[in-house]
Coordinates of C-alpha atoms in Angstrom, one line a residue:
M64 CA 50.9 65.5 108.3
L65 CA 51.0 62.9 105.5
N66 CA 48.6 63.5 102.6
V67 CA 46.8 60.1 102.3
E68 CA 45.5 61.1 98.8
H69 CA 49.1 61.4 97.5
F70 CA 50.7 58.5 99.4
L71 CA 48.0 55.8 99.0
P72 CA 48.6 55.3 95.2
V73 CA 52.3 54.9 96.0
I74 CA 51.6 52.3 98.7
I75 CA 49.2 50.4 96.4
A76 CA 51.9 50.2 93.7
C77 CA 54.7 49.3 96.1
L78 CA 52.9 46.4 97.8
P79 CA 52.9 44.0 94.8
L80 CA 56.2 45.4 93.6
L81 CA 58.0 44.6 96.8
L82 CA 56.3 41.2 97.0
G83 CA 57.5 40.4 93.5
V84 CA 61.0 41.4 94.3
V85 CA 61.0 39.3 97.5
G86 CA 59.6 36.4 95.5
K87 CA 62.4 36.7 92.9
V88 CA 65.2 36.9 95.5
S89 CA 63.9 34.4 98.1
R90 CA 62.5 31.8 95.7
M91 CA 59.6 31.3 98.0
S92 CA 57.6 28.1 97.5
F93 CA 54.7 28.5 95.1
A94 CA 51.6 27.8 97.3
P95 CA 52.2 30.4 100.0
F96 CA 53.4 32.9 97.4
Q97 CA 50.3 32.5 95.4
A98 CA 48.1 32.9 98.5
I99 CA 49.9 36.0 99.5
G100 CA 49.7 37.4 96.0
L101 CA 45.9 36.8 95.8
M102 CA 45.5 38.5 99.3
T103 CA 47.6 41.4 98.1
I104 CA 45.4 41.8 95.0
G105 CA 42.3 41.7 97.2
G106 CA 43.8 44.4 99.5
I107 CA 44.6 46.5 96.5
G108 CA 41.0 46.2 95.3
G109 CA 39.9 47.5 98.6
G110 CA 42.3 50.4 98.4
L111 CA 41.1 51.3 94.9
A112 CA 37.5 51.3 96.2
Y113 CA 38.5 53.6 99.0
M114 CA 40.3 55.9 96.6
Q115 CA 37.2 56.1 94.4
S116 CA 34.9 56.9 97.3
A117 CA 37.1 59.2 99.3
F118 CA 39.1 61.2 96.7
E119 CA 38.5 63.0 93.4
T120 CA 40.1 60.4 91.1
D121 CA 40.0 60.3 87.3
P122 CA 37.3 57.7 86.6
S123 CA 39.0 56.6 83.4
R124 CA 42.3 55.9 85.1
M125 CA 40.6 54.1 87.9
F126 CA 38.8 52.0 85.4
L127 CA 42.1 51.1 83.7
A128 CA 43.7 50.3 87.1
V129 CA 40.8 47.9 87.9
A130 CA 41.2 46.3 84.5
V131 CA 44.9 45.6 85.3
L132 CA 44.1 44.3 88.8
L133 CA 41.4 41.9 87.4
S134 CA 43.9 40.6 84.8
G135 CA 46.5 40.1 87.5
F136 CA 44.0 38.0 89.5
C137 CA 43.1 36.0 86.4
V138 CA 46.8 35.0 85.6
I139 CA 47.8 34.2 89.2
F140 CA 44.6 32.4 90.4
P141 CA 44.6 29.4 87.9
Q142 CA 48.3 28.6 88.1
K143 CA 49.4 25.3 89.5
E144 CA 52.7 24.4 90.9
T145 CA 55.5 23.8 88.4
K146 CA 59.2 24.3 88.3
H147 CA 58.9 28.0 87.2
S148 CA 55.5 28.9 88.6
S149 CA 56.9 31.0 91.6
I150 CA 59.1 33.0 89.2
H151 CA 56.2 33.6 86.9
C152 CA 54.0 34.8 89.8
A153 CA 56.8 37.1 91.1
S154 CA 57.2 38.6 87.6
I155 CA 53.4 39.2 87.4
M156 CA 53.5 41.0 90.8
I157 CA 56.4 43.2 89.7
V158 CA 54.6 44.2 86.5
L159 CA 51.4 44.7 88.4
G160 CA 53.0 47.1 90.9
L161 CA 54.8 49.1 88.2
S162 CA 51.7 49.5 86.0
L163 CA 49.5 50.5 88.9
G164 CA 52.1 53.1 89.9
A165 CA 52.1 54.5 86.4
L166 CA 48.3 54.6 86.2
L167 CA 47.4 55.9 89.7
N168 CA 50.2 58.5 90.2
Q169 CA 50.8 61.8 88.4
G170 CA 53.7 63.8 87.1
L171 CA 57.3 62.6 87.7
L172 CA 56.2 59.8 90.0
S173 CA 54.0 58.3 87.3
R174 CA 56.9 58.6 84.8
I175 CA 59.3 56.8 87.2
F176 CA 57.0 53.8 87.5
L177 CA 56.4 53.8 83.7
S178 CA 60.2 53.9 83.0
G179 CA 60.7 51.1 85.5
L180 CA 58.1 49.0 83.6
L181 CA 59.9 49.6 80.3
V182 CA 63.2 48.7 81.8
Y183 CA 61.8 45.5 83.3
A184 CA 60.4 44.7 79.8
A185 CA 63.8 45.3 78.3
V186 CA 65.5 43.1 80.9
S187 CA 63.0 40.3 80.2
L188 CA 63.8 40.6 76.4
L189 CA 67.5 40.4 77.1
Q190 CA 67.0 37.3 79.2
A191 CA 65.2 35.7 76.3
K192 CA 68.6 35.9 74.5
H193 CA 67.3 37.0 71.1
R194 CA 70.2 38.6 69.2
S195 CA 68.7 39.8 65.9
P196 CA 68.4 43.2 64.2
R197 CA 64.7 43.2 65.2
A198 CA 65.6 42.6 68.8
I199 CA 68.2 45.4 68.8
I200 CA 65.6 47.9 67.3
T201 CA 63.1 46.8 69.9
L202 CA 65.5 47.4 72.8
L203 CA 66.5 50.8 71.3
H204 CA 62.8 51.7 71.1
I205 CA 62.2 50.8 74.7
A206 CA 65.3 52.7 75.8
V207 CA 64.2 55.9 74.0
A208 CA 60.7 55.5 75.4
S209 CA 62.0 55.1 78.9
I210 CA 64.4 58.1 78.7
I211 CA 62.0 60.6 77.1
S212 CA 59.2 59.4 79.5
L213 CA 61.4 60.6 82.4
G214 CA 62.5 63.7 80.5
S215 CA 59.0 64.8 79.7
S216 CA 58.4 65.7 83.3
F217 CA 61.0 68.5 82.9
G218 CA 60.0 69.7 79.5
G219 CA 57.4 72.2 78.2
Q220 CA 53.8 71.4 77.3
T221 CA 54.5 70.8 73.6
F222 CA 57.3 68.3 74.4
Q223 CA 55.1 66.5 76.9
I224 CA 52.4 66.1 74.2
L225 CA 54.9 64.8 71.7
V226 CA 56.3 62.3 74.3
S227 CA 52.8 61.2 75.2
L228 CA 51.9 60.7 71.5
F229 CA 55.1 58.6 71.1
L230 CA 54.2 56.5 74.2
A231 CA 50.6 56.1 73.1
M232 CA 51.7 54.8 69.7
T233 CA 54.1 52.4 71.5
F234 CA 51.6 51.1 74.1
L235 CA 48.6 51.2 71.7
P236 CA 50.8 49.7 69.2
L237 CA 50.8 51.2 65.7
T238 CA 53.1 49.8 63.0
P239 CA 56.1 50.5 63.0
F240 CA 55.9 51.3 66.7
H241 CA 54.6 47.8 67.5
L242 CA 57.8 45.9 68.0
P243 CA 58.1 46.4 71.8
F244 CA 54.6 45.1 72.3
V245 CA 54.9 42.1 69.9
S246 CA 58.3 41.2 71.3
T247 CA 57.3 41.5 74.9
V248 CA 54.1 39.4 74.5
G249 CA 55.8 36.9 72.2
S250 CA 58.8 36.2 74.5
A251 CA 56.9 36.2 77.9
K252 CA 56.8 32.9 79.7
G253 CA 53.6 31.2 80.9
P254 CA 50.6 33.4 81.7
L255 CA 52.7 36.5 81.9
S256 CA 52.1 37.0 78.1
S257 CA 48.4 37.3 78.8
F258 CA 49.0 39.9 81.5
W259 CA 51.3 42.0 79.4
I260 CA 48.5 42.5 76.8
V261 CA 46.2 44.1 79.4
V262 CA 49.0 46.2 81.0
W263 CA 50.4 47.4 77.6
L264 CA 47.0 48.5 76.3
T265 CA 45.8 50.2 79.4
L266 CA 48.9 52.3 79.6
G267 CA 48.5 53.3 76.0
L268 CA 44.9 54.2 76.6
A269 CA 45.9 56.4 79.6
E270 CA 48.5 58.2 77.4
L271 CA 46.1 58.8 74.5
H272 CA 43.4 60.0 76.9
M273 CA 45.8 62.7 78.2
I274 CA 46.5 64.2 74.8
Q275 CA 43.4 63.3 72.7
S276 CA 42.0 66.8 73.0
S277 CA 45.3 68.4 72.0
L278 CA 45.5 66.5 68.6
T279 CA 44.6 68.7 65.6
T280 CA 42.8 67.6 62.5
E281 CA 46.0 68.0 60.5
G282 CA 47.9 65.9 62.9
L283 CA 45.3 63.2 63.0
F284 CA 45.3 62.4 59.3
P285 CA 48.8 60.9 59.3
L286 CA 47.7 58.8 62.3
H287 CA 44.7 57.6 60.2
L288 CA 47.2 56.5 57.5
L289 CA 49.3 54.7 60.1
A290 CA 46.2 53.1 61.5
L291 CA 45.1 51.8 58.1
G292 CA 48.6 50.5 57.3
S293 CA 48.9 48.9 60.7
A294 CA 45.5 47.2 60.3
V295 CA 46.5 45.8 56.9
Y296 CA 50.0 44.7 58.0
A297 CA 48.9 43.1 61.2
S298 CA 45.9 41.3 59.7
L299 CA 48.0 39.8 56.9
L300 CA 50.6 38.8 59.5
C301 CA 48.0 36.9 61.4
L302 CA 47.1 34.8 58.3
G303 CA 50.6 33.3 58.2
Q304 CA 51.3 33.2 62.0
Q305 CA 51.7 29.8 63.6
H306 CA 52.9 30.6 67.1
Y307 CA 49.9 31.4 69.4
N308 CA 51.6 34.3 71.3
Q309 CA 52.7 36.0 68.1
F310 CA 49.2 35.4 66.6
V311 CA 47.4 37.0 69.5
A312 CA 49.9 39.9 69.6
S313 CA 49.4 40.6 65.9
A314 CA 45.6 40.3 66.2
T315 CA 45.8 42.9 69.0
V316 CA 47.7 45.3 66.9
A317 CA 45.1 45.0 64.1
H318 CA 42.2 45.7 66.4
V319 CA 44.0 48.6 68.2
A320 CA 44.2 50.3 64.8
L321 CA 40.5 50.9 65.1
I322 CA 41.0 53.2 68.1
W323 CA 43.4 55.4 66.1
G324 CA 41.0 55.3 63.1
L325 CA 38.0 56.4 65.1
I326 CA 39.7 59.0 67.4
D327 CA 38.4 62.1 65.6
V328 CA 35.3 60.6 64.1
F329 CA 33.8 60.0 67.6
P330 CA 34.9 62.8 69.9
D331 CA 33.9 61.2 73.3
F332 CA 37.1 59.2 73.7
P333 CA 36.5 58.2 77.4
G334 CA 33.0 57.1 76.4
W335 CA 34.0 54.7 73.6
G336 CA 37.8 54.5 73.3
I337 CA 38.7 53.4 76.7
P338 CA 36.0 50.8 77.1
F339 CA 36.8 49.4 73.6
G340 CA 40.5 49.2 74.3
V341 CA 39.9 47.4 77.6
T342 CA 37.5 45.0 75.8
V343 CA 40.2 44.2 73.2
A344 CA 42.7 43.7 76.0
F345 CA 40.4 41.3 77.9
V346 CA 39.5 39.2 74.9
M347 CA 43.0 38.9 73.6
S348 CA 44.3 38.2 77.1
G349 CA 41.6 35.5 77.4
L350 CA 42.8 33.8 74.1
C351 CA 46.4 34.0 75.2
I352 CA 45.9 32.5 78.6
T353 CA 43.7 29.7 77.3
F354 CA 46.4 28.8 74.8
S355 CA 48.9 28.9 77.7
F356 CA 46.8 26.3 79.6
V357 CA 47.1 23.9 76.7
R358 CA 50.8 24.6 76.4
Q359 CA 51.4 23.8 80.0
R360 CA 49.9 20.4 79.4
Y361 CA 51.4 19.4 76.1
G362 CA 54.1 21.9 75.2
W363 CA 52.0 23.0 72.3
Q364 CA 52.5 26.4 70.8
I365 CA 52.1 25.9 67.0
F366 CA 48.7 25.9 65.4
G367 CA 47.8 22.6 63.7
K368 CA 50.0 20.4 65.7
L369 CA 47.2 19.6 68.2
P370 CA 43.8 19.8 66.4
G371 CA 40.4 18.6 67.5
L372 CA 40.7 19.8 71.1
A373 CA 37.0 20.5 71.5
S374 CA 36.0 16.8 71.4
P375 CA 38.3 15.5 74.2
M376 CA 38.3 18.9 76.0
P377 CA 34.7 20.2 75.8
R378 CA 35.3 23.0 78.4
F379 CA 38.3 24.2 76.3
G380 CA 36.1 24.0 73.1
T381 CA 33.3 26.1 74.7
V382 CA 35.7 28.7 76.0
M383 CA 37.4 29.0 72.6
I384 CA 34.1 29.3 70.7
L385 CA 33.0 32.1 73.1
L386 CA 36.3 34.0 72.9
V387 CA 36.5 33.7 69.1
S388 CA 32.9 34.8 68.7
F389 CA 33.6 37.8 70.9
A390 CA 36.7 38.6 69.0
M391 CA 34.9 38.5 65.7
L392 CA 32.4 41.1 67.0
L393 CA 35.0 43.4 68.5
P394 CA 35.0 46.0 65.6
L395 CA 31.2 46.6 66.2
F396 CA 31.6 47.7 69.8
P397 CA 33.3 51.1 69.3
T398 CA 31.1 51.9 66.3
F399 CA 27.9 51.5 68.2
S400 CA 29.1 53.1 71.4
G401 CA 30.6 56.0 69.4
L402 CA 27.5 56.6 67.3
I403 CA 25.1 56.6 70.2
P404 CA 25.9 60.1 71.6
M405 CA 26.2 61.6 68.1
T406 CA 23.4 63.2 66.1
T407 CA 25.1 63.2 62.7
V408 CA 28.2 61.8 61.1
V409 CA 29.9 63.7 58.3
T410 CA 30.4 60.9 55.8
Q411 CA 32.3 63.1 53.4
D412 CA 35.1 63.7 55.9
R413 CA 38.3 62.0 54.8
G414 CA 38.9 60.8 58.4
F415 CA 35.6 59.0 58.4
T416 CA 36.4 57.4 55.0
M417 CA 39.8 56.2 56.4
M418 CA 38.1 54.8 59.5
L419 CA 35.5 52.9 57.3
I420 CA 38.3 51.3 55.3
T421 CA 40.2 50.3 58.5
F422 CA 37.0 48.9 60.0
V423 CA 36.3 46.8 56.9
V424 CA 39.9 45.4 56.9
V425 CA 39.9 44.6 60.6
W426 CA 36.5 43.0 60.5
L427 CA 36.6 41.0 57.3
V428 CA 40.2 39.7 57.6
G429 CA 39.8 39.2 61.4
G430 CA 36.8 37.0 60.7
W431 CA 38.9 34.9 58.4
Y432 CA 42.0 34.4 60.6
F433 CA 40.0 33.9 63.8
S434 CA 37.9 31.2 62.1
Q435 CA 41.1 29.6 60.7
M436 CA 42.6 29.6 64.2
L437 CA 39.5 28.0 65.7
H438 CA 39.4 25.3 63.0
Q439 CA 43.1 24.5 63.6
T440 CA 42.7 24.1 67.3
A441 CA 39.1 23.2 68.4
F442 CA 37.8 21.2 65.4
G443 CA 39.0 18.3 63.4
A444 CA 40.2 14.9 64.5
A445 CA 41.9 14.6 67.8
R446 CA 45.1 12.6 68.1
A447 CA 44.7 9.2 69.7
N448 CA 48.0 9.1 71.4
I449 CA 47.5 12.2 73.7
P450 CA 46.2 11.9 77.3
Y451 CA 43.8 14.8 77.1
T452 CA 42.8 16.6 80.3
D453 CA 40.2 19.4 80.1
L454 CA 40.5 22.8 81.7
R455 CA 40.3 22.9 85.5
I456 CA 37.8 24.9 87.5
P457 CA 40.3 27.7 88.4
E458 CA 41.2 28.0 84.7
I459 CA 37.5 28.3 83.8
V460 CA 37.0 30.9 86.5
A461 CA 39.9 33.0 85.2
V462 CA 38.8 32.9 81.5
S463 CA 35.1 33.6 82.6
A464 CA 36.2 36.6 84.6
L465 CA 38.0 38.0 81.6
L466 CA 34.9 37.4 79.4
L467 CA 32.6 39.0 81.9
G468 CA 35.0 42.0 82.1
A469 CA 35.0 42.3 78.3
T470 CA 31.2 42.1 78.3
Y471 CA 30.9 44.8 80.9
S472 CA 33.4 47.1 79.3
G473 CA 32.2 46.6 75.7
V474 CA 28.4 46.5 76.3
F475 CA 27.5 48.2 79.6
H476 CA 30.3 50.6 80.4

């Protein structure tokens, strides 16, 4: 007799995966593919609800899976038919299936899905045809991550912890392990870049959650140093970044550094770390998808080339102000949620000192580069020769859903 508890996660993962493969091969027209994709997402939502009520599932992994599913809906629902929209939707469904398979399954099966996702990311980078030393290093990094991910299922406990740490630093990107994330998000087409942000961070949160209790104080201090260096490097990179995908990716790396900086200061990682990571993912994904809507209209991807959008596009302006305001407040969420269950904080501890410096860097510099980005896009004088069209209702729904998800995760979860 089949064990439903073990087979249901596989079925949930394979449904969007198979749909995406069929969409890639058959080149199905966009409208029916979008409808089938949305119905599949609805069915998966029902399956996750059934798993939560019927089986003993890890609530943290279930929360991460729901975050990925919501993001998948938000990038498919607002799309309109273009030359490449069917291909983009097929890619989204493939990534959705592989990421859900990695999150919902365990052991070797989870690692197979995770390796498949890494291979798909590598293939996407190869199709972008970037041939630079940075691209080669990125592909080698992904190849190593894919191989050791599979190999960890056959190794001892120490090896598994080391592999999970390497994967956590890759998916919750710490400099210098950030290249696969930045390259994948930066080279993705259409709304897929927004989806990759959520998928990448949720997988990193799952990996870190598995090994967080195994990390010693001596092992955490080098991670604090990496977190501080990562926050400084990514924040400075944002100040000079002109392409919106690369800007959002760098801002994500800077904010993720806070998770690593706080990991031993606040011990209840599922209580503050996972909600904060999901909040960061939703906010950055919302910024990325909003920029992609403008790019679909005007081909714009460089800050400053199309200023003053808030005046002719008031819906866009309102969305950008909300997203940037949320982004500026992001560093406060883990601090408050981490402090609430604690009675005292040992301020003399060097880990706390490193965390405080990282917090200040991310908050102060983040406030500067986010305000600069908002000034370059929403404010200023609009160009007179552009036929502006504001965000459509499906686009507003998608961004609103991400904002609501970020609010629930950051404030109420």
